[in-house]
Short mmCIF file of C-alpha atoms and ligand atoms in Angstrom, two decimals:
data_model
loop_
_atom_site.label_atom_id
_atom_site.label_comp_id
_atom_site.label_asym_id
_atom_site.label_seq_id
_atom_site.Cartn_x
_atom_site.Cartn_y
_atom_site.Cartn_z
CA UNK M 1 0.00 0.00 0.00
CA UNK M 2 1.17 3.56 -0.79
CA UNK M 3 1.91 6.11 1.94
CA UNK M 4 -1.10 8.35 2.69
CA UNK M 5 -1.16 11.79 1.06
CA UNK M 6 -2.40 14.86 2.89
CA UNK M 7 -5.22 16.74 1.16
CA UNK M 8 -6.42 20.10 2.49
CA UNK M 9 -9.94 21.32 1.78
CA UNK M 10 -10.91 24.81 2.95
CA UNK M 11 -14.55 25.74 3.51
CA UNK M 12 -15.03 22.07 4.31
CA UNK M 13 -18.40 22.55 6.04
CA UNK M 14 -19.86 24.38 3.05
CA UNK M 15 -21.98 23.10 0.20
CA UNK M 16 -19.14 22.14 -2.11
CA UNK M 17 -17.15 20.67 0.76
CA UNK M 18 -20.04 18.40 1.65
CA UNK M 19 -20.34 17.23 -1.95
CA UNK M 20 -16.60 16.68 -2.27
CA UNK M 21 -15.11 15.14 0.86
CA UNK M 22 -16.81 11.75 0.68
CA UNK M 23 -15.76 11.26 -2.92
CA UNK M 24 -12.14 12.18 -2.15
CA UNK M 25 -12.15 9.78 0.81
CA UNK M 26 -13.51 6.97 -1.37
CA UNK M 27 -10.59 7.29 -3.80
CA UNK M 28 -12.24 9.13 -6.68
CA UNK M 29 -9.63 11.87 -6.75
CA UNK M 30 -6.28 10.10 -6.46
CA UNK M 31 -7.23 6.49 -7.16
CA UNK M 32 -8.48 3.50 -5.19
CA UNK M 33 -4.97 2.47 -4.18
CA UNK M 34 -4.05 5.84 -2.65
CA UNK M 35 -4.73 6.33 1.09
CA UNK M 36 -5.45 9.92 2.12
CA UNK M 37 -5.49 12.12 5.19
CA UNK M 38 -8.07 14.91 5.01
CA UNK M 39 -7.13 18.23 6.61
CA UNK M 40 -10.23 20.39 6.84
CA UNK M 41 -10.15 24.15 7.40
CA UNK M 42 -13.11 26.22 8.50
CA UNK M 43 -13.73 29.54 10.20
CA UNK M 44 -14.55 29.29 13.94
CA UNK M 45 -18.35 29.80 13.57
CA UNK M 46 -18.53 26.79 11.24
CA UNK M 47 -16.50 24.40 13.43
CA UNK M 48 -19.59 22.76 14.92
CA UNK M 49 -20.98 22.01 11.49
CA UNK M 50 -17.57 20.71 10.47
CA UNK M 51 -17.55 18.31 13.44
CA UNK M 52 -20.80 16.85 12.08
CA UNK M 53 -19.19 16.34 8.68
CA UNK M 54 -16.22 14.62 10.34
CA UNK M 55 -18.61 12.28 12.19
CA UNK M 56 -20.22 11.37 8.89
CA UNK M 57 -16.82 10.72 7.32
CA UNK M 58 -16.02 8.38 10.22
CA UNK M 59 -19.38 6.66 9.80
CA UNK M 60 -18.53 5.76 6.21
CA UNK M 61 -15.56 3.63 7.40
CA UNK M 62 -13.66 4.44 4.20
CA UNK M 63 -10.70 2.03 3.91
CA UNK M 64 -8.55 4.70 2.23
CA UNK M 65 -9.19 7.40 4.83
CA UNK M 66 -6.23 7.27 7.24
CA UNK M 67 -7.01 10.38 9.25
CA UNK M 68 -9.08 13.56 9.46
CA UNK M 69 -7.88 16.85 10.90
CA UNK M 70 -10.47 19.57 11.46
CA UNK M 71 -9.20 22.98 12.41
CA UNK M 72 -9.63 26.71 12.10
CA UNK M 73 -5.83 27.22 12.08
CA UNK M 74 -4.42 27.52 8.55
CA UNK M 75 -0.94 26.40 9.65
CA UNK M 76 -2.41 23.12 10.90
CA UNK M 77 -4.69 22.65 7.90
CA UNK M 78 -1.94 23.16 5.32
CA UNK M 79 0.80 21.28 7.18
CA UNK M 80 2.50 18.81 4.84
CA UNK M 81 -0.32 19.02 2.28
CA UNK M 82 0.39 17.63 -1.20
CA UNK M 83 -2.98 18.79 -2.55
CA UNK M 84 -4.90 21.89 -1.49
CA UNK M 85 -8.43 22.70 -2.64
CA UNK M 86 -9.22 26.33 -1.78
CA UNK M 87 -13.01 26.29 -1.68
CA UNK M 88 -13.69 28.38 1.44
CA UNK M 89 -15.09 31.72 0.28
CA UNK M 90 -18.44 33.45 0.03
CA UNK M 91 -20.65 32.43 -2.89
CA UNK M 92 -22.54 35.05 -4.90
CA UNK M 93 -26.28 35.55 -4.74
CA UNK M 94 -28.82 36.38 -7.45
CA UNK M 95 -27.96 39.43 -9.55
CA UNK M 96 -24.27 39.49 -8.56
CA UNK M 97 -21.26 38.91 -10.81
CA UNK M 98 -18.47 36.76 -9.40
CA UNK M 99 -16.08 39.73 -9.36
CA UNK M 100 -18.46 41.46 -6.89
CA UNK M 101 -17.04 38.95 -4.38
CA UNK M 102 -13.49 40.25 -4.71
CA UNK M 103 -13.81 42.59 -1.77
CA UNK M 104 -15.24 39.92 0.53
CA UNK M 105 -13.06 37.04 -0.60
CA UNK M 106 -9.79 38.45 -1.94
CA UNK M 107 -8.12 38.90 1.43
CA UNK M 108 -8.71 35.23 2.36
CA UNK M 109 -6.21 34.23 -0.30
CA UNK M 110 -3.35 36.42 0.93
CA UNK M 111 -3.16 34.67 4.31
CA UNK M 112 -3.84 31.26 2.85
CA UNK M 113 -1.23 31.77 0.11
CA UNK M 114 1.35 32.60 2.80
CA UNK M 115 0.33 29.69 5.01
CA UNK M 116 0.55 27.26 2.06
CA UNK M 117 3.98 28.66 1.30
CA UNK M 118 5.14 28.13 4.88
CA UNK M 119 3.49 24.85 5.86
CA UNK M 120 2.51 22.75 2.81
CA UNK M 121 4.73 20.29 0.95
CA UNK M 122 7.17 22.06 -1.38
CA UNK M 123 5.54 20.10 -4.23
CA UNK M 124 1.98 21.03 -3.31
CA UNK M 125 -0.64 21.42 -6.03
CA UNK M 126 -3.19 24.15 -5.24
CA UNK M 127 -6.57 24.45 -6.92
CA UNK M 128 -8.61 27.62 -6.38
CA UNK M 129 -12.38 27.14 -6.53
CA UNK M 130 -13.62 30.07 -4.40
CA UNK M 131 -14.81 32.95 -6.57
CA UNK M 132 -13.68 34.93 -8.40
CA UNK M 133 -11.43 31.93 -8.87
CA UNK M 134 -8.85 33.27 -11.36
CA UNK M 135 -8.08 36.42 -9.41
CA UNK M 136 -8.17 34.66 -6.02
CA UNK M 137 -5.62 32.26 -7.50
CA UNK M 138 -3.53 35.24 -8.61
CA UNK M 139 -3.62 36.55 -5.02
CA UNK M 140 -2.65 33.16 -3.56
CA UNK M 141 0.23 32.60 -5.97
CA UNK M 142 1.63 36.07 -5.34
CA UNK M 143 1.61 35.44 -1.60
CA UNK M 144 3.40 32.09 -1.87
CA UNK M 145 6.79 33.49 -2.78
CA UNK M 146 8.80 30.26 -2.41
CA UNK M 147 6.50 28.12 -4.55
CA UNK M 148 6.40 27.95 -8.36
CA UNK M 149 3.49 29.60 -10.22
CA UNK M 150 2.74 26.32 -11.99
CA UNK M 151 1.83 24.81 -8.61
CA UNK M 152 -1.34 26.93 -8.65
CA UNK M 153 -4.38 26.55 -10.86
CA UNK M 154 -7.94 27.86 -10.97
CA UNK M 155 -11.02 25.88 -11.89
CA UNK M 156 -12.73 26.10 -15.29
CA UNK M 157 -13.37 22.39 -15.84
CA UNK M 158 -16.92 22.98 -14.65
CA UNK M 159 -17.39 25.38 -17.58
CA UNK M 160 -15.66 22.91 -19.88
CA UNK M 161 -18.07 20.15 -18.79
CA UNK M 162 -21.05 22.45 -19.23
CA UNK M 163 -19.91 23.27 -22.76
CA UNK M 164 -19.45 19.59 -23.65
CA UNK M 165 -22.87 18.68 -22.29
CA UNK M 166 -24.59 21.50 -24.16
CA UNK M 167 -22.90 20.68 -27.47
CA UNK M 168 -23.63 16.96 -27.12
CA UNK M 169 -27.28 17.69 -26.38
CA UNK M 170 -27.57 20.02 -29.38
CA UNK M 171 -26.01 17.54 -31.81
CA UNK M 172 -27.62 14.42 -30.32
CA UNK M 173 -24.36 12.60 -29.55
CA UNK M 174 -22.94 11.03 -26.42
CA UNK M 175 -20.66 13.37 -24.48
CA UNK M 176 -17.63 11.17 -25.18
CA UNK M 177 -17.92 12.09 -28.89
CA UNK M 178 -17.07 15.73 -28.11
CA UNK M 179 -13.32 16.38 -28.15
CA UNK M 180 -10.87 19.29 -28.18
CA UNK M 181 -13.24 21.93 -26.93
CA UNK M 182 -11.68 24.65 -24.75
CA UNK M 183 -12.73 27.37 -22.32
CA UNK M 184 -10.48 30.40 -22.36
CA UNK M 185 -9.94 33.24 -19.90
CA UNK M 186 -11.85 34.17 -16.79
CA UNK M 187 -14.40 32.04 -14.92
CA UNK M 188 -16.95 34.80 -15.45
CA UNK M 189 -19.50 36.09 -17.92
CA UNK M 190 -16.65 36.89 -20.34
CA UNK M 191 -15.23 33.35 -20.49
CA UNK M 192 -14.86 32.06 -24.04
CA UNK M 193 -16.01 28.49 -24.72
CA UNK M 194 -14.36 27.93 -28.11
CA UNK M 195 -15.44 25.44 -30.75
CA UNK M 196 -13.11 26.25 -33.64
CA UNK M 197 -10.90 23.22 -32.90
CA UNK M 198 -13.61 21.07 -31.30
CA UNK M 199 -14.74 17.88 -32.99
CA UNK M 200 -17.80 15.68 -32.67
CA UNK M 201 -17.13 12.06 -33.57
CA UNK M 202 -14.10 13.31 -35.52
CA UNK M 203 -16.05 15.95 -37.54
CA UNK M 204 -15.33 19.65 -36.87
CA UNK M 205 -18.03 20.87 -34.48
CA UNK M 206 -18.63 24.02 -36.52
CA UNK M 207 -19.67 21.84 -39.50
CA UNK M 208 -22.43 20.36 -37.33
CA UNK M 209 -23.81 23.47 -35.61
CA UNK M 210 -24.47 26.79 -37.27
CA UNK M 211 -22.37 29.81 -36.36
CA UNK M 212 -25.38 31.84 -35.13
CA UNK M 213 -26.24 29.16 -32.57
CA UNK M 214 -22.59 29.03 -31.47
CA UNK M 215 -22.33 32.81 -31.07
CA UNK M 216 -25.81 33.70 -29.81
CA UNK M 217 -26.85 30.65 -27.80
CA UNK M 218 -23.94 28.34 -26.98
CA UNK M 219 -21.44 30.93 -25.72
CA UNK M 220 -23.91 32.95 -23.57
CA UNK M 221 -25.49 29.79 -22.14
CA UNK M 222 -22.14 28.47 -20.93
CA UNK M 223 -21.17 31.93 -19.65
CA UNK M 224 -24.42 32.28 -17.70
CA UNK M 225 -24.89 28.70 -16.50
CA UNK M 226 -23.72 29.46 -12.95
CA UNK M 227 -26.25 32.31 -12.67
CA UNK M 228 -28.99 30.10 -14.13
CA UNK M 229 -28.33 27.51 -11.42
CA UNK M 230 -28.42 30.17 -8.70
CA UNK M 231 -31.80 31.36 -10.01
CA UNK M 232 -33.18 27.81 -10.00
CA UNK M 233 -31.65 26.45 -6.78
CA UNK M 234 -31.46 29.61 -4.74
CA UNK M 235 -27.77 28.83 -4.14
CA UNK M 236 -24.83 28.20 -6.38
CA UNK M 237 -23.74 24.96 -8.01
CA UNK M 238 -22.29 22.52 -5.50
CA UNK M 239 -22.26 18.88 -6.65
CA UNK M 240 -21.16 19.76 -10.17
CA UNK M 241 -18.51 22.10 -8.78
CA UNK M 242 -17.24 19.40 -6.40
CA UNK M 243 -17.18 16.94 -9.29
CA UNK M 244 -15.15 19.36 -11.40
CA UNK M 245 -12.66 20.02 -8.59
CA UNK M 246 -12.08 16.30 -8.08
CA UNK M 247 -11.68 15.84 -11.85
CA UNK M 248 -9.24 18.78 -12.04
CA UNK M 249 -6.99 17.32 -9.32
CA UNK M 250 -7.21 13.80 -10.74
CA UNK M 251 -6.22 14.88 -14.25
CA UNK M 252 -3.48 17.17 -12.94
CA UNK M 253 -1.88 14.47 -10.82
CA UNK M 254 -2.58 11.33 -12.89
CA UNK M 255 -2.39 12.91 -16.39
CA UNK M 256 -4.58 13.23 -19.48
CA UNK M 257 -3.94 13.42 -23.22
CA UNK M 258 -7.47 14.66 -23.82
CA UNK M 259 -7.71 18.44 -24.04
CA UNK M 260 -9.40 20.04 -21.05
CA UNK M 261 -9.49 23.57 -19.58
CA UNK M 262 -7.64 24.89 -16.53
CA UNK M 263 -6.64 28.28 -15.24
CA UNK M 264 -2.89 28.71 -15.02
CA UNK M 265 -0.47 31.60 -14.55
CA UNK M 266 0.13 33.01 -18.02
CA UNK M 267 3.65 32.99 -19.39
CA UNK M 268 2.52 34.94 -22.41
CA UNK M 269 1.14 32.02 -24.44
CA UNK M 270 -1.30 33.24 -27.11
CA UNK M 271 -0.13 36.80 -26.30
CA UNK M 272 -1.98 36.86 -23.01
CA UNK M 273 -0.45 39.21 -20.42
CA UNK M 274 2.13 37.39 -18.34
CA UNK M 275 1.29 36.77 -14.70
CA UNK M 276 -2.51 36.77 -14.81
CA UNK M 277 -4.36 33.51 -14.18
CA UNK M 278 -6.00 32.60 -17.48
CA UNK M 279 -7.88 29.48 -18.54
CA UNK M 280 -6.27 27.71 -21.50
CA UNK M 281 -6.77 24.45 -23.36
CA UNK M 282 -4.43 22.07 -21.57
CA UNK M 283 -3.30 18.48 -21.22
CA UNK M 284 -1.52 17.10 -18.16
CA UNK M 285 1.44 14.81 -17.82
CA UNK M 286 3.95 13.92 -15.09
CA UNK M 287 2.06 16.13 -12.64
CA UNK M 288 2.29 19.20 -14.89
CA UNK M 289 -0.33 21.28 -16.68
CA UNK M 290 0.73 21.80 -20.30
CA UNK M 291 -0.88 24.48 -22.44
CA UNK M 292 -1.89 23.23 -25.89
CA UNK M 293 0.34 25.14 -28.32
CA UNK M 294 -0.45 26.47 -31.79
CA UNK M 295 -4.19 26.06 -31.60
CA UNK M 296 -5.89 27.68 -34.59
CA UNK M 297 -7.63 30.94 -33.70
CA UNK M 298 -9.52 33.28 -36.03
CA UNK M 299 -10.39 36.94 -35.54
CA UNK M 300 -13.63 36.07 -33.72
CA UNK M 301 -11.66 33.97 -31.22
CA UNK M 302 -8.93 36.54 -30.73
CA UNK M 303 -11.49 39.26 -29.94
CA UNK M 304 -13.02 36.99 -27.30
CA UNK M 305 -9.63 36.11 -25.83
CA UNK M 306 -8.85 39.84 -25.47
CA UNK M 307 -12.21 40.67 -23.89
CA UNK M 308 -11.82 38.15 -21.09
CA UNK M 309 -8.13 39.07 -20.67
CA UNK M 310 -9.13 42.72 -20.22
CA UNK M 311 -11.57 41.79 -17.49
CA UNK M 312 -8.82 39.89 -15.68
CA UNK M 313 -6.55 42.92 -15.95
CA UNK M 314 -9.27 45.07 -14.39
CA UNK M 315 -9.70 42.56 -11.58
CA UNK M 316 -5.93 42.55 -11.03
CA UNK M 317 -5.95 46.35 -10.78
CA UNK M 318 -8.73 46.20 -8.19
CA UNK M 319 -6.71 43.92 -5.87
CA UNK M 320 -3.17 45.08 -6.54
CA UNK M 321 -2.76 45.93 -2.83
CA UNK M 322 -3.16 42.21 -2.08
CA UNK M 323 -0.37 41.03 -4.40
P1 LIG U 1 -20.72 27.85 1.10
O1 LIG U 1 -21.08 29.19 1.64
O2 LIG U 1 -21.71 26.75 1.17
O3 LIG U 1 -19.40 27.34 1.82
C1 LIG U 1 -18.28 28.15 1.94
C2 LIG U 1 -17.60 27.73 3.23
O4 LIG U 1 -16.38 28.42 3.33
C3 LIG U 1 -18.41 28.06 4.51
O5 LIG U 1 -18.57 26.90 5.29
C4 LIG U 1 -17.55 29.11 5.20
O6 LIG U 1 -17.62 29.02 6.62
C5 LIG U 1 -16.17 28.75 4.68
N1 LIG U 1 -15.20 29.83 4.76
C6 LIG U 1 -15.40 31.16 4.57
N2 LIG U 1 -14.24 31.83 4.76
C7 LIG U 1 -13.30 30.90 5.03
C8 LIG U 1 -11.92 30.97 5.31
N3 LIG U 1 -11.27 32.16 5.38
N4 LIG U 1 -11.25 29.83 5.55
C9 LIG U 1 -11.88 28.64 5.52
N5 LIG U 1 -13.21 28.51 5.27
C10 LIG U 1 -13.89 29.63 5.01
O7 LIG U 1 -20.22 28.09 -0.40
P2 LIG U 1 -19.99 26.97 -1.55
O8 LIG U 1 -21.24 26.81 -2.30
O9 LIG U 1 -19.33 25.78 -0.96
O10 LIG U 1 -19.00 27.79 -2.51
C11 LIG U 1 -17.68 28.09 -2.10
C12 LIG U 1 -17.02 29.00 -3.13
O11 LIG U 1 -16.84 28.29 -4.36
C13 LIG U 1 -17.82 30.25 -3.49
O12 LIG U 1 -16.94 31.37 -3.60
C14 LIG U 1 -18.44 29.91 -4.82
O13 LIG U 1 -18.76 31.05 -5.58
C15 LIG U 1 -17.30 29.13 -5.44
N6 LIG U 1 -17.63 28.29 -6.61
C16 LIG U 1 -16.72 28.25 -7.62
C17 LIG U 1 -16.96 27.46 -8.74
C18 LIG U 1 -15.99 27.43 -9.89
O14 LIG U 1 -16.32 26.86 -10.94
N7 LIG U 1 -14.80 27.97 -9.79
C19 LIG U 1 -18.13 26.71 -8.80
C20 LIG U 1 -19.02 26.77 -7.75
C21 LIG U 1 -18.76 27.57 -6.65
C1 LIG U 2 -20.58 28.41 -11.05
O1 LIG U 2 -20.12 28.65 -12.16
O2 LIG U 2 -21.56 27.63 -10.90
C2 LIG U 2 -19.94 29.00 -9.84
O3 LIG U 2 -18.92 29.88 -10.20
C3 LIG U 2 -20.92 29.64 -8.92
C4 LIG U 2 -21.43 30.96 -9.47
O4 LIG U 2 -21.35 31.96 -8.76
O5 LIG U 2 -21.93 30.97 -10.60
#
């Protein structure tokens, strides 16, 4: 049996935490031969609720779960962690954009970035889920001075999955037929779900759907899906977000040749400003996120890439005191 790996989840008593922890403990994230120790961080008012979650974890008698730490002290929660899922943050309500959360949530990621830097494994992989995820990730990475930028990523696989599901439904195929789709930029209403390189059963997607549907229905529906769920449920996506976070960490650590979408610190690929956290088409191998190079982009795509980049630059300006 392998040595257990320490996995930190912040906001562990929240909605996403509740939908995520049991699946991690059952082996869905790192594999059914990988024991884990869960290190759960919450704010003091949520510690009682967290104790209830811990009791439920114990009551599952998961063979892979070798320990649970529940704490409100970041240094304890991040100690020795190989994987960190930064979920703990306020969700938006109806009528809000995710960037409206910057003021409430941004500061969380300064202290947590520093604590990860000081207490986590030097090889830690950090996924930011709490919104606005790209810019919170930017804050965390800038406060973890001894770690490498590529150790941090923000979540857009949920948007990627939404785009696949919508395209498969439209064209009447199984989701596994949809390949090479990508979501670019910010996890926000400017994100760009791109179909120029996507295929359906090997045929270019844009030969099977008309451009007007792509531009006027597909893109806005993916961009607004989070808000649509908030309107319907009264609170934001939780199970699908937890699913995406588990998938993100699994692909990042175990690898994938299939193109997916992840936020990563830009090194200037596709002329995107260096240093911002931007979602790109990626594959993963040997524990690394690799941006897909030389993807074909037309003028329509480039305009969209710029629009979402500009929003990220505005967000960066708004929180520059936290970097
Ligand atoms: P929630 O309110 O149910 O849970 C959030 C939890 O975080 C709460 O239990 C709260 O006590 C805790 N928390 C707050 N500040 C904390 C801190 N400093 N340290 C540790 N814990 C802290 O919210 P949720 O539905 O679980 O959503 C969590 C975040 O994830 C929100 O910001 C939401 O917008 C975001 N989200 C992102 C995506 C994505 O695709 N990136 C998808 C869904 C939700
Ligand atoms: C989502 O996309 O479902 C999340 O980012 C939650 C939200 O605020 O929309």
